[in-house]
Amino acid sequence: MTTNGHRQETNRRVVITGMGAVTSVGVGVREFLTALRTGRSGVRPLGAFDTEGFAYANGCEVVDFDPGPWLTRYRPEELGRATQFSVAAARMAVEDAKMDLELLSSGKVLVTVGTTDGESRDLDHLVGLQLAEGEDGLDPVVARRVPAGRLSVCIARELGLTNVEAVTIPTACAAGNYAIGYAADAVRAGEVEFALCGGADAVCRKTFAGFYRLGTIAPERCQPFDLHRKGILTGEGAGVLLLESLDSALARGAQIYAEVLGCGLNCDADHPVAPNRDSIARCMELAHSRAGVSPAEIDFVSAHGTGTRANDVTEAGAIRKVFGDSPPRTISIKSMIGHTMGAASALSAIACALAVAEQFIPPTINHEETDPECDLDCVPNVAIDAELRVVQNNALAFGGNNAVLLLSRFDGVPA
């Protein structure tokens, strides 16, 4: 916001009024909520690519997904799979918020989508064609779908937005939280009126094979914080949230799922893949400071919780460093939907917003025995009712990119 050429600082409260989710356990926020409450698993044999040669290949794919009902300006074949997910989730978020498109487009809008792989599934396909048929065999329709910027740009075009900034954030598995934090800051500062933010990724051979070669793919299921955990399962989907100022939400009588208190970001660049306990702890402390809350106020943590040996012990150690010997309940929805890469923390943020709105904590499923090195209450297997006010959403990525988001229940405006 500018006045006489100078940016005018504001400090508006930011709330979540709409959400869209495409996941292996349900499409749409209501289906996702039901899955979180019941501990539904999205695990099945992968069908996105030929898995011959792999000893095992389970994952969390979105099956029978038809983007058609969510598209008005595109034909489905014009969009890569991850972009289909992001556009559909954005349309769901707008409809969930009961947002009039004319009102949405009347002010400055930010669209920001995080991703790990962009349209790597299409790149896999193009590389296969090139190897089999040479460059003359490349499909131009598929080639046009590849640029990662389309994950956000196509949302803007699908919704008919013109006074818009469209940004794709590629900070790997923390990208969803990065996108939400960036969007919340823009709304809080008065730089935009509305923001559509989140993350999207599709299952692809490249990422599955990479994690498989690292020895971090679980043979059957994902078991975060469990003594017998064997690794991640790759997943796919998208989560998009609609953010606006509290004043805007109240003026149009919108539902409010949760308030965005603040986000902490850091990058330690300590190791290409191994998480750094002290850096994760610093990121949590930064998020608490920006949100204006103390560790004692946080009612549960939605962990990055990948189910690998290194991640879970390191993240649990960082949580204990910040929270002491009595940390809050700490869960991982990756036990249900797998690791959805750039969508992971966006879908986790939606889960957190639903948790504070509905007053429950989703479970960590597939749990048999807690690893003593983790020693956390991960709400094993069954969701619980709980009185929640402030919740924390962790996201950790390769290269030491960390992002921690704080949300709170909205209890009305103080008199």
mmCIF file of C-alpha atoms in Angstrom:
data_model
loop_
_atom_site.group_PDB
_atom_site.id
_atom_site.type_symbol
_atom_site.label_atom_id
_atom_site.label_comp_id
_atom_site.label_asym_id
_atom_site.label_seq_id
_atom_site.Cartn_x
_atom_site.Cartn_y
_atom_site.Cartn_z
ATOM 1 C CA MET A 1 0.000 0.000 0.000
ATOM 2 C CA THR A 2 1.467 3.395 -0.943
ATOM 3 C CA THR A 3 0.648 7.021 -0.125
ATOM 4 C CA ASN A 4 2.292 9.781 -2.194
ATOM 5 C CA GLY A 5 4.744 7.216 -3.487
ATOM 6 C CA HIS A 6 5.666 5.883 -0.061
ATOM 7 C CA ARG A 7 4.718 2.461 1.281
ATOM 8 C CA GLN A 8 2.246 2.745 4.142
ATOM 9 C CA GLU A 9 2.900 0.139 6.852
ATOM 10 C CA THR A 10 -0.097 -1.615 8.314
ATOM 11 C CA ASN A 11 -0.446 -4.534 10.683
ATOM 12 C CA ARG A 12 -3.718 -6.178 9.794
ATOM 13 C CA ARG A 13 -4.855 -9.444 11.341
ATOM 14 C CA VAL A 14 -4.868 -12.232 8.760
ATOM 15 C CA VAL A 15 -7.427 -15.044 8.692
ATOM 16 C CA ILE A 16 -8.141 -18.170 6.664
ATOM 17 C CA THR A 17 -11.617 -18.108 5.138
ATOM 18 C CA GLY A 18 -11.461 -20.768 2.443
ATOM 19 C CA MET A 19 -9.536 -23.976 1.772
ATOM 20 C CA GLY A 20 -9.213 -26.483 -1.028
ATOM 21 C CA ALA A 21 -7.593 -29.901 -0.754
ATOM 22 C CA VAL A 22 -6.727 -32.578 -3.286
ATOM 23 C CA THR A 23 -5.364 -35.634 -1.474
ATOM 24 C CA SER A 24 -5.123 -39.397 -1.696
ATOM 25 C CA VAL A 25 -7.631 -39.677 1.178
ATOM 26 C CA GLY A 26 -10.248 -37.299 -0.206
ATOM 27 C CA VAL A 27 -10.888 -34.357 -2.484
ATOM 28 C CA GLY A 28 -12.358 -31.212 -0.970
ATOM 29 C CA VAL A 29 -12.042 -29.854 2.532
ATOM 30 C CA ARG A 30 -15.018 -31.807 3.927
ATOM 31 C CA GLU A 31 -13.679 -35.128 2.636
ATOM 32 C CA PHE A 32 -10.239 -34.261 3.964
ATOM 33 C CA LEU A 33 -11.711 -33.443 7.375
ATOM 34 C CA THR A 34 -13.493 -36.806 7.495
ATOM 35 C CA ALA A 35 -10.247 -38.576 6.580
ATOM 36 C CA LEU A 36 -8.340 -36.752 9.319
ATOM 37 C CA ARG A 37 -10.967 -37.632 11.906
ATOM 38 C CA THR A 38 -11.063 -41.306 10.956
ATOM 39 C CA GLY A 39 -7.366 -41.847 10.271
ATOM 40 C CA ARG A 40 -7.877 -42.900 6.658
ATOM 41 C CA SER A 41 -4.871 -44.234 4.748
ATOM 42 C CA GLY A 42 -4.178 -43.292 1.146
ATOM 43 C CA VAL A 43 -1.568 -46.008 0.537
ATOM 44 C CA ARG A 44 -1.809 -48.163 -2.599
ATOM 45 C CA PRO A 45 0.547 -49.557 -5.265
ATOM 46 C CA LEU A 46 1.816 -46.756 -7.481
ATOM 47 C CA GLY A 47 0.331 -46.599 -10.960
ATOM 48 C CA ALA A 48 1.748 -43.313 -12.225
ATOM 49 C CA PHE A 49 4.724 -44.994 -13.904
ATOM 50 C CA ASP A 50 6.152 -48.433 -14.623
ATOM 51 C CA THR A 51 7.534 -49.719 -11.319
ATOM 52 C CA GLU A 52 9.240 -52.813 -12.765
ATOM 53 C CA GLY A 53 12.688 -53.173 -11.245
ATOM 54 C CA PHE A 54 11.788 -51.705 -7.870
ATOM 55 C CA ALA A 55 11.519 -54.197 -5.035
ATOM 56 C CA TYR A 56 8.510 -52.298 -3.698
ATOM 57 C CA ALA A 57 6.513 -49.304 -4.893
ATOM 58 C CA ASN A 58 3.689 -48.222 -2.638
ATOM 59 C CA GLY A 59 2.633 -44.591 -2.497
ATOM 60 C CA CYS A 60 -0.242 -42.217 -1.941
ATOM 61 C CA GLU A 61 -1.724 -41.336 -5.332
ATOM 62 C CA VAL A 62 -4.885 -39.366 -5.986
ATOM 63 C CA VAL A 63 -7.112 -41.790 -7.893
ATOM 64 C CA ASP A 64 -10.082 -41.086 -10.162
ATOM 65 C CA PHE A 65 -9.402 -37.341 -10.071
ATOM 66 C CA ASP A 66 -11.345 -35.365 -12.686
ATOM 67 C CA PRO A 67 -10.221 -31.718 -12.915
ATOM 68 C CA GLY A 68 -12.982 -30.890 -15.390
ATOM 69 C CA PRO A 69 -15.588 -29.642 -12.881
ATOM 70 C CA TRP A 70 -13.080 -27.120 -11.512
ATOM 71 C CA LEU A 71 -11.991 -25.703 -14.875
ATOM 72 C CA THR A 72 -13.747 -23.062 -16.959
ATOM 73 C CA ARG A 73 -10.911 -21.477 -18.988
ATOM 74 C CA TYR A 74 -8.730 -24.535 -19.598
ATOM 75 C CA ARG A 75 -9.164 -27.968 -21.082
ATOM 76 C CA PRO A 76 -7.706 -30.581 -18.689
ATOM 77 C CA GLU A 77 -5.095 -31.692 -21.225
ATOM 78 C CA GLU A 78 -3.654 -28.161 -21.327
ATOM 79 C CA LEU A 79 -2.488 -28.512 -17.726
ATOM 80 C CA GLY A 80 0.099 -30.797 -16.168
ATOM 81 C CA ARG A 81 -1.094 -32.956 -13.285
ATOM 82 C CA ALA A 82 0.362 -30.767 -10.524
ATOM 83 C CA THR A 83 -1.184 -27.679 -12.131
ATOM 84 C CA GLN A 84 -4.525 -29.468 -12.392
ATOM 85 C CA PHE A 85 -4.271 -30.055 -8.645
ATOM 86 C CA SER A 86 -3.312 -26.450 -7.832
ATOM 87 C CA VAL A 87 -6.008 -24.883 -10.005
ATOM 88 C CA ALA A 88 -8.698 -27.222 -8.697
ATOM 89 C CA ALA A 89 -7.685 -26.612 -5.068
ATOM 90 C CA ALA A 90 -7.724 -22.851 -5.632
ATOM 91 C CA ARG A 91 -11.215 -22.987 -7.136
ATOM 92 C CA MET A 92 -12.321 -25.102 -4.148
ATOM 93 C CA ALA A 93 -10.854 -22.544 -1.734
ATOM 94 C CA VAL A 94 -12.688 -19.670 -3.416
ATOM 95 C CA GLU A 95 -15.980 -21.569 -3.373
ATOM 96 C CA ASP A 96 -15.420 -22.719 0.220
ATOM 97 C CA ALA A 97 -14.895 -19.071 1.221
ATOM 98 C CA LYS A 98 -18.107 -18.093 -0.607
ATOM 99 C CA MET A 99 -15.983 -15.448 -2.274
ATOM 100 C CA ASP A 100 -17.564 -13.515 -5.123
ATOM 101 C CA LEU A 101 -15.147 -13.528 -8.056
ATOM 102 C CA GLU A 102 -15.883 -9.880 -8.825
ATOM 103 C CA LEU A 103 -14.947 -8.949 -5.268
ATOM 104 C CA LEU A 104 -11.825 -11.113 -5.459
ATOM 105 C CA SER A 105 -10.659 -9.450 -8.652
ATOM 106 C CA SER A 106 -11.557 -5.925 -7.530
ATOM 107 C CA GLY A 107 -8.421 -5.582 -5.410
ATOM 108 C CA LYS A 108 -4.785 -6.618 -5.614
ATOM 109 C CA VAL A 109 -4.419 -10.391 -5.286
ATOM 110 C CA LEU A 110 -1.398 -12.581 -4.578
ATOM 111 C CA VAL A 111 -1.239 -16.171 -5.822
ATOM 112 C CA THR A 112 1.706 -18.105 -4.426
ATOM 113 C CA VAL A 113 2.220 -21.848 -4.763
ATOM 114 C CA GLY A 114 5.067 -23.914 -3.351
ATOM 115 C CA THR A 115 6.458 -26.976 -5.092
ATOM 116 C CA THR A 116 9.283 -29.493 -5.062
ATOM 117 C CA ASP A 117 8.966 -30.997 -8.517
ATOM 118 C CA GLY A 118 6.805 -28.655 -10.573
ATOM 119 C CA GLU A 119 5.708 -30.721 -13.561
ATOM 120 C CA SER A 120 8.447 -33.356 -13.296
ATOM 121 C CA ARG A 121 5.900 -36.009 -14.248
ATOM 122 C CA ASP A 122 5.671 -34.380 -17.683
ATOM 123 C CA LEU A 123 9.463 -34.120 -17.809
ATOM 124 C CA ASP A 124 9.676 -37.853 -17.102
ATOM 125 C CA HIS A 125 7.357 -38.439 -20.054
ATOM 126 C CA LEU A 126 9.299 -36.147 -22.387
ATOM 127 C CA VAL A 127 12.628 -37.770 -21.505
ATOM 128 C CA GLY A 128 11.093 -41.174 -22.257
ATOM 129 C CA LEU A 129 9.885 -39.947 -25.651
ATOM 130 C CA GLN A 130 13.269 -38.439 -26.454
ATOM 131 C CA LEU A 131 15.062 -41.675 -25.616
ATOM 132 C CA ALA A 132 12.612 -43.762 -27.615
ATOM 133 C CA GLU A 133 11.995 -41.541 -30.650
ATOM 134 C CA GLY A 134 14.514 -38.711 -30.582
ATOM 135 C CA GLU A 135 13.706 -35.013 -30.406
ATOM 136 C CA ASP A 136 11.230 -35.284 -33.274
ATOM 137 C CA GLY A 137 9.060 -37.475 -31.059
ATOM 138 C CA LEU A 138 8.580 -34.849 -28.334
ATOM 139 C CA ASP A 139 4.983 -33.836 -27.666
ATOM 140 C CA PRO A 140 4.577 -30.034 -27.927
ATOM 141 C CA VAL A 141 1.390 -30.047 -25.851
ATOM 142 C CA VAL A 142 3.207 -31.725 -22.964
ATOM 143 C CA ALA A 143 6.269 -29.493 -23.413
ATOM 144 C CA ARG A 144 4.126 -26.372 -23.013
ATOM 145 C CA ARG A 145 2.862 -27.684 -19.659
ATOM 146 C CA VAL A 146 6.297 -28.003 -18.049
ATOM 147 C CA PRO A 147 7.216 -24.510 -16.667
ATOM 148 C CA ALA A 148 6.752 -24.541 -12.884
ATOM 149 C CA GLY A 149 5.458 -20.976 -12.936
ATOM 150 C CA ARG A 150 2.207 -22.317 -14.359
ATOM 151 C CA LEU A 151 1.293 -23.738 -10.931
ATOM 152 C CA SER A 152 0.399 -20.195 -9.868
ATOM 153 C CA VAL A 153 -0.129 -18.378 -13.168
ATOM 154 C CA CYS A 154 -2.830 -20.819 -14.260
ATOM 155 C CA ILE A 155 -4.743 -20.180 -11.020
ATOM 156 C CA ALA A 156 -4.781 -16.466 -11.818
ATOM 157 C CA ARG A 157 -5.953 -17.049 -15.378
ATOM 158 C CA GLU A 158 -8.559 -19.655 -14.403
ATOM 159 C CA LEU A 159 -10.101 -17.227 -11.896
ATOM 160 C CA GLY A 160 -9.899 -14.257 -14.274
ATOM 161 C CA LEU A 161 -7.560 -12.257 -12.034
ATOM 162 C CA THR A 162 -5.715 -9.351 -13.637
ATOM 163 C CA ASN A 163 -4.405 -7.164 -10.798
ATOM 164 C CA VAL A 164 -2.379 -10.087 -9.511
ATOM 165 C CA GLU A 165 1.104 -11.203 -8.576
ATOM 166 C CA ALA A 166 1.660 -14.911 -9.304
ATOM 167 C CA VAL A 167 4.675 -16.564 -7.675
ATOM 168 C CA THR A 168 5.844 -20.183 -7.572
ATOM 169 C CA ILE A 169 8.159 -20.954 -4.646
ATOM 170 C CA PRO A 170 10.545 -23.912 -5.135
ATOM 171 C CA THR A 171 11.845 -24.466 -1.594
ATOM 172 C CA ALA A 172 11.170 -28.184 -1.824
ATOM 173 C CA CYS A 173 9.316 -29.839 1.048
ATOM 174 C CA ALA A 174 8.972 -26.605 3.052
ATOM 175 C CA ALA A 175 7.553 -24.684 0.095
ATOM 176 C CA GLY A 176 3.909 -24.776 1.203
ATOM 177 C CA ASN A 177 4.679 -23.001 4.482
ATOM 178 C CA TYR A 178 6.964 -20.567 2.657
ATOM 179 C CA ALA A 179 4.082 -19.686 0.322
ATOM 180 C CA ILE A 180 1.605 -19.241 3.187
ATOM 181 C CA GLY A 181 4.037 -17.131 5.204
ATOM 182 C CA TYR A 182 4.784 -14.911 2.201
ATOM 183 C CA ALA A 183 1.077 -14.486 1.511
ATOM 184 C CA ALA A 184 0.234 -13.710 5.142
ATOM 185 C CA ASP A 185 2.925 -11.038 5.276
ATOM 186 C CA ALA A 186 1.553 -9.421 2.106
ATOM 187 C CA VAL A 187 -2.007 -9.335 3.461
ATOM 188 C CA ARG A 188 -0.842 -8.146 6.892
ATOM 189 C CA ALA A 189 1.128 -5.281 5.353
ATOM 190 C CA GLY A 190 -1.753 -4.175 3.144
ATOM 191 C CA GLU A 191 0.144 -4.968 -0.055
ATOM 192 C CA VAL A 192 -2.703 -7.190 -1.288
ATOM 193 C CA GLU A 193 -6.358 -7.576 -0.388
ATOM 194 C CA PHE A 194 -6.560 -11.336 -0.857
ATOM 195 C CA ALA A 195 -4.109 -14.198 -1.253
ATOM 196 C CA LEU A 196 -4.436 -17.729 -2.581
ATOM 197 C CA CYS A 197 -1.506 -19.713 -1.260
ATOM 198 C CA GLY A 198 -0.363 -23.276 -0.704
ATOM 199 C CA GLY A 199 1.486 -26.027 -2.508
ATOM 200 C CA ALA A 200 1.133 -28.700 -5.191
ATOM 201 C CA ASP A 201 3.044 -31.694 -6.541
ATOM 202 C CA ALA A 202 2.359 -34.880 -8.485
ATOM 203 C CA VAL A 203 3.922 -38.307 -8.081
ATOM 204 C CA CYS A 204 6.739 -38.814 -10.582
ATOM 205 C CA ARG A 205 9.379 -41.419 -11.349
ATOM 206 C CA LYS A 206 12.272 -39.013 -10.782
ATOM 207 C CA THR A 207 11.419 -38.277 -7.150
ATOM 208 C CA PHE A 208 10.401 -41.823 -6.265
ATOM 209 C CA ALA A 209 13.604 -43.234 -7.762
ATOM 210 C CA GLY A 210 15.720 -40.602 -5.995
ATOM 211 C CA PHE A 211 14.318 -41.406 -2.565
ATOM 212 C CA TYR A 212 14.480 -45.129 -3.349
ATOM 213 C CA ARG A 213 18.191 -44.872 -4.150
ATOM 214 C CA LEU A 214 18.705 -42.980 -0.885
ATOM 215 C CA GLY A 215 17.152 -45.946 0.911
ATOM 216 C CA THR A 216 14.379 -43.845 2.419
ATOM 217 C CA ILE A 217 11.272 -45.358 0.769
ATOM 218 C CA ALA A 218 9.215 -47.547 3.111
ATOM 219 C CA PRO A 219 8.202 -50.942 1.697
ATOM 220 C CA GLU A 220 4.579 -50.783 2.850
ATOM 221 C CA ARG A 221 3.528 -47.847 5.057
ATOM 222 C CA CYS A 222 4.755 -44.657 6.681
ATOM 223 C CA GLN A 223 5.217 -44.810 10.478
ATOM 224 C CA PRO A 224 6.448 -41.452 11.825
ATOM 225 C CA PHE A 225 8.087 -41.576 15.279
ATOM 226 C CA ASP A 226 7.620 -45.347 15.455
ATOM 227 C CA LEU A 227 10.496 -47.555 16.567
ATOM 228 C CA HIS A 228 9.956 -49.751 13.490
ATOM 229 C CA ARG A 229 9.667 -46.972 10.891
ATOM 230 C CA LYS A 230 11.336 -47.617 7.543
ATOM 231 C CA GLY A 231 10.957 -44.362 5.607
ATOM 232 C CA ILE A 232 8.651 -42.212 3.550
ATOM 233 C CA LEU A 233 5.984 -42.943 0.987
ATOM 234 C CA THR A 234 5.791 -40.495 -1.896
ATOM 235 C CA GLY A 235 2.420 -38.843 -2.342
ATOM 236 C CA GLU A 236 0.734 -36.128 -4.362
ATOM 237 C CA GLY A 237 -1.955 -33.482 -4.198
ATOM 238 C CA ALA A 238 -2.490 -29.818 -3.473
ATOM 239 C CA GLY A 239 -3.619 -27.586 -0.673
ATOM 240 C CA VAL A 240 -4.661 -23.974 -1.257
ATOM 241 C CA LEU A 241 -5.846 -21.495 1.378
ATOM 242 C CA LEU A 242 -7.612 -18.183 0.858
ATOM 243 C CA LEU A 243 -6.245 -15.481 3.175
ATOM 244 C CA GLU A 244 -7.723 -12.055 3.792
ATOM 245 C CA SER A 245 -7.681 -9.424 6.481
ATOM 246 C CA LEU A 246 -9.920 -9.880 9.478
ATOM 247 C CA ASP A 247 -11.731 -6.646 8.615
ATOM 248 C CA SER A 248 -12.491 -7.955 5.124
ATOM 249 C CA ALA A 249 -13.731 -11.292 6.443
ATOM 250 C CA LEU A 250 -15.994 -9.648 9.016
ATOM 251 C CA ALA A 251 -17.354 -7.168 6.478
ATOM 252 C CA ARG A 252 -18.546 -9.920 4.163
ATOM 253 C CA GLY A 253 -19.703 -12.246 6.946
ATOM 254 C CA ALA A 254 -17.200 -14.957 6.030
ATOM 255 C CA GLN A 255 -16.531 -18.129 7.982
ATOM 256 C CA ILE A 256 -13.143 -18.001 9.684
ATOM 257 C CA TYR A 257 -11.264 -21.269 10.129
ATOM 258 C CA ALA A 258 -8.237 -19.832 11.910
ATOM 259 C CA GLU A 259 -6.010 -16.798 12.283
ATOM 260 C CA VAL A 260 -2.461 -16.757 10.904
ATOM 261 C CA LEU A 261 -0.262 -15.546 13.764
ATOM 262 C CA GLY A 262 3.130 -15.672 12.095
ATOM 263 C CA CYS A 263 5.761 -17.691 10.281
ATOM 264 C CA GLY A 264 9.446 -18.294 10.894
ATOM 265 C CA LEU A 265 11.865 -19.096 8.052
ATOM 266 C CA ASN A 266 15.548 -19.968 7.972
ATOM 267 C CA CYS A 267 18.061 -21.797 5.815
ATOM 268 C CA ASP A 268 21.131 -23.296 7.439
ATOM 269 C CA ALA A 269 22.582 -24.851 4.237
ATOM 270 C CA ASP A 270 24.349 -27.273 6.575
ATOM 271 C CA HIS A 271 23.868 -30.452 4.539
ATOM 272 C CA PRO A 272 22.192 -31.338 1.232
ATOM 273 C CA VAL A 273 19.708 -33.754 2.835
ATOM 274 C CA ALA A 274 20.310 -34.170 6.592
ATOM 275 C CA PRO A 275 18.252 -31.931 8.924
ATOM 276 C CA ASN A 276 20.026 -29.789 11.529
ATOM 277 C CA ARG A 277 18.494 -29.929 15.013
ATOM 278 C CA ASP A 278 19.708 -26.533 16.201
ATOM 279 C CA SER A 279 18.608 -24.783 13.019
ATOM 280 C CA ILE A 280 15.127 -26.318 13.259
ATOM 281 C CA ALA A 281 14.908 -25.174 16.879
ATOM 282 C CA ARG A 282 15.942 -21.642 15.889
ATOM 283 C CA CYS A 283 13.242 -21.598 13.218
ATOM 284 C CA MET A 284 10.600 -22.580 15.798
ATOM 285 C CA GLU A 285 11.811 -19.872 18.162
ATOM 286 C CA LEU A 286 11.686 -17.299 15.356
ATOM 287 C CA ALA A 287 8.113 -18.346 14.516
ATOM 288 C CA HIS A 288 7.076 -18.048 18.176
ATOM 289 C CA SER A 289 8.621 -14.578 18.374
ATOM 290 C CA ARG A 290 6.920 -13.378 15.196
ATOM 291 C CA ALA A 291 3.600 -14.831 16.322
ATOM 292 C CA GLY A 292 3.899 -13.322 19.804
ATOM 293 C CA VAL A 293 3.391 -16.632 21.613
ATOM 294 C CA SER A 294 5.413 -18.675 24.077
ATOM 295 C CA PRO A 295 6.063 -22.430 23.760
ATOM 296 C CA ALA A 296 3.722 -23.043 26.696
ATOM 297 C CA GLU A 297 0.801 -21.625 24.663
ATOM 298 C CA ILE A 298 1.093 -24.155 21.841
ATOM 299 C CA ASP A 299 -1.433 -26.975 22.061
ATOM 300 C CA PHE A 300 -0.073 -29.359 19.436
ATOM 301 C CA VAL A 301 2.569 -29.565 16.733
ATOM 302 C CA SER A 302 1.911 -30.873 13.252
ATOM 303 C CA ALA A 303 5.400 -32.180 12.560
ATOM 304 C CA HIS A 304 7.235 -32.583 9.290
ATOM 305 C CA GLY A 305 7.370 -36.208 10.477
ATOM 306 C CA THR A 306 8.531 -38.031 7.365
ATOM 307 C CA GLY A 307 9.064 -41.434 8.960
ATOM 308 C CA THR A 308 12.791 -41.653 8.183
ATOM 309 C CA ARG A 309 15.259 -42.551 10.903
ATOM 310 C CA ALA A 310 17.151 -39.258 10.719
ATOM 311 C CA ASN A 311 14.283 -36.795 10.296
ATOM 312 C CA ASP A 312 12.125 -37.996 13.158
ATOM 313 C CA VAL A 313 14.908 -38.167 15.756
ATOM 314 C CA THR A 314 16.301 -34.781 14.703
ATOM 315 C CA GLU A 315 12.918 -33.065 14.637
ATOM 316 C CA ALA A 316 11.943 -34.573 17.976
ATOM 317 C CA GLY A 317 15.250 -33.342 19.417
ATOM 318 C CA ALA A 318 14.568 -29.820 18.125
ATOM 319 C CA ILE A 319 11.073 -29.885 19.623
ATOM 320 C CA ARG A 320 12.476 -30.920 22.996
ATOM 321 C CA LYS A 321 15.134 -28.223 22.810
ATOM 322 C CA VAL A 322 12.410 -25.587 22.386
ATOM 323 C CA PHE A 323 9.626 -27.043 24.548
ATOM 324 C CA GLY A 324 11.622 -28.828 27.240
ATOM 325 C CA ASP A 325 10.727 -32.141 28.830
ATOM 326 C CA SER A 326 6.962 -31.774 28.356
ATOM 327 C CA PRO A 327 6.427 -30.995 24.666
ATOM 328 C CA PRO A 328 2.901 -30.699 23.253
ATOM 329 C CA ARG A 329 1.320 -33.582 21.377
ATOM 330 C CA THR A 330 3.123 -33.965 18.052
ATOM 331 C CA ILE A 331 1.493 -35.654 15.062
ATOM 332 C CA SER A 332 2.293 -36.392 11.419
ATOM 333 C CA ILE A 333 -0.404 -36.567 8.752
ATOM 334 C CA LYS A 334 2.192 -38.057 6.372
ATOM 335 C CA SER A 335 1.211 -41.355 7.994
ATOM 336 C CA MET A 336 -2.084 -40.949 6.094
ATOM 337 C CA ILE A 337 -1.277 -39.073 2.870
ATOM 338 C CA GLY A 338 2.424 -39.806 2.419
ATOM 339 C CA HIS A 339 4.970 -37.126 1.643
ATOM 340 C CA THR A 340 3.291 -34.819 -0.859
ATOM 341 C CA MET A 341 6.495 -32.782 -1.308
ATOM 342 C CA GLY A 342 5.676 -29.114 -1.992
ATOM 343 C CA ALA A 343 2.056 -29.700 -0.992
ATOM 344 C CA ALA A 344 2.994 -31.299 2.339
ATOM 345 C CA SER A 345 3.030 -28.305 4.678
ATOM 346 C CA ALA A 346 0.117 -26.644 2.848
ATOM 347 C CA LEU A 347 -2.059 -29.706 3.451
ATOM 348 C CA SER A 348 -0.744 -29.858 7.007
ATOM 349 C CA ALA A 349 -1.705 -26.193 7.457
ATOM 350 C CA ILE A 350 -5.223 -27.042 6.290
ATOM 351 C CA ALA A 351 -5.269 -29.907 8.782
ATOM 352 C CA CYS A 352 -4.189 -27.490 11.535
ATOM 353 C CA ALA A 353 -6.878 -24.980 10.589
ATOM 354 C CA LEU A 354 -9.525 -27.717 10.620
ATOM 355 C CA ALA A 355 -8.206 -28.947 13.968
ATOM 356 C CA VAL A 356 -8.594 -25.566 15.678
ATOM 357 C CA ALA A 357 -11.950 -24.945 14.035
ATOM 358 C CA GLU A 358 -13.308 -28.382 14.972
ATOM 359 C CA GLN A 359 -11.355 -28.789 18.247
ATOM 360 C CA PHE A 360 -9.681 -32.140 17.646
ATOM 361 C CA ILE A 361 -6.189 -33.522 16.977
ATOM 362 C CA PRO A 362 -5.702 -35.846 13.987
ATOM 363 C CA PRO A 363 -3.870 -39.108 14.679
ATOM 364 C CA THR A 364 -0.534 -40.482 13.563
ATOM 365 C CA ILE A 365 -1.694 -43.781 12.083
ATOM 366 C CA ASN A 366 0.280 -47.016 11.583
ATOM 367 C CA HIS A 367 1.748 -46.564 15.061
ATOM 368 C CA GLU A 368 2.939 -49.594 17.012
ATOM 369 C CA GLU A 369 5.673 -48.509 19.432
ATOM 370 C CA THR A 370 7.124 -45.035 19.983
ATOM 371 C CA ASP A 371 10.856 -44.753 19.386
ATOM 372 C CA PRO A 372 12.457 -43.851 22.754
ATOM 373 C CA GLU A 373 14.751 -41.451 20.876
ATOM 374 C CA CYS A 374 11.649 -39.509 19.788
ATOM 375 C CA ASP A 375 9.611 -39.859 23.010
ATOM 376 C CA LEU A 376 6.626 -37.808 21.878
ATOM 377 C CA ASP A 377 2.882 -38.264 22.286
ATOM 378 C CA CYS A 378 2.057 -38.646 18.597
ATOM 379 C CA VAL A 379 -1.681 -39.307 19.170
ATOM 380 C CA PRO A 380 -1.378 -42.893 17.952
ATOM 381 C CA ASN A 381 -3.954 -44.248 15.503
ATOM 382 C CA VAL A 382 -7.105 -42.522 16.808
ATOM 383 C CA ALA A 383 -8.048 -38.837 16.673
ATOM 384 C CA ILE A 384 -8.842 -37.146 19.979
ATOM 385 C CA ASP A 385 -11.041 -34.238 20.972
ATOM 386 C CA ALA A 386 -9.005 -31.417 22.480
ATOM 387 C CA GLU A 387 -9.328 -27.781 23.492
ATOM 388 C CA LEU A 388 -7.042 -25.986 21.071
ATOM 389 C CA ARG A 389 -6.094 -22.354 20.750
ATOM 390 C CA VAL A 390 -2.619 -22.188 19.145
ATOM 391 C CA VAL A 391 -1.121 -24.844 16.865
ATOM 392 C CA GLN A 392 2.246 -25.153 15.134
ATOM 393 C CA ASN A 393 2.981 -26.506 11.658
ATOM 394 C CA ASN A 394 6.572 -27.601 10.928
ATOM 395 C CA ALA A 395 8.110 -27.945 7.467
ATOM 396 C CA LEU A 396 11.693 -29.025 6.797
ATOM 397 C CA ALA A 397 13.383 -29.337 3.410
ATOM 398 C CA PHE A 398 16.597 -30.457 1.781
ATOM 399 C CA GLY A 399 19.322 -27.840 1.911
ATOM 400 C CA GLY A 400 18.247 -26.769 5.393
ATOM 401 C CA ASN A 401 15.181 -24.803 4.288
ATOM 402 C CA ASN A 402 12.915 -24.672 7.342
ATOM 403 C CA ALA A 403 9.530 -23.007 7.749
ATOM 404 C CA VAL A 404 7.315 -22.998 10.843
ATOM 405 C CA LEU A 405 3.767 -21.601 10.778
ATOM 406 C CA LEU A 406 1.618 -20.638 13.796
ATOM 407 C CA LEU A 407 -2.202 -20.603 13.604
ATOM 408 C CA SER A 408 -4.769 -19.849 16.277
ATOM 409 C CA ARG A 409 -8.441 -20.333 16.857
ATOM 410 C CA PHE A 410 -10.510 -17.258 16.079
ATOM 411 C CA ASP A 411 -12.759 -16.432 19.044
ATOM 412 C CA GLY A 412 -14.112 -13.116 17.854
ATOM 413 C CA VAL A 413 -12.953 -9.531 18.145
ATOM 414 C CA PRO A 414 -12.252 -8.318 21.692
ATOM 415 C CA ALA A 415 -14.827 -5.787 22.897
#
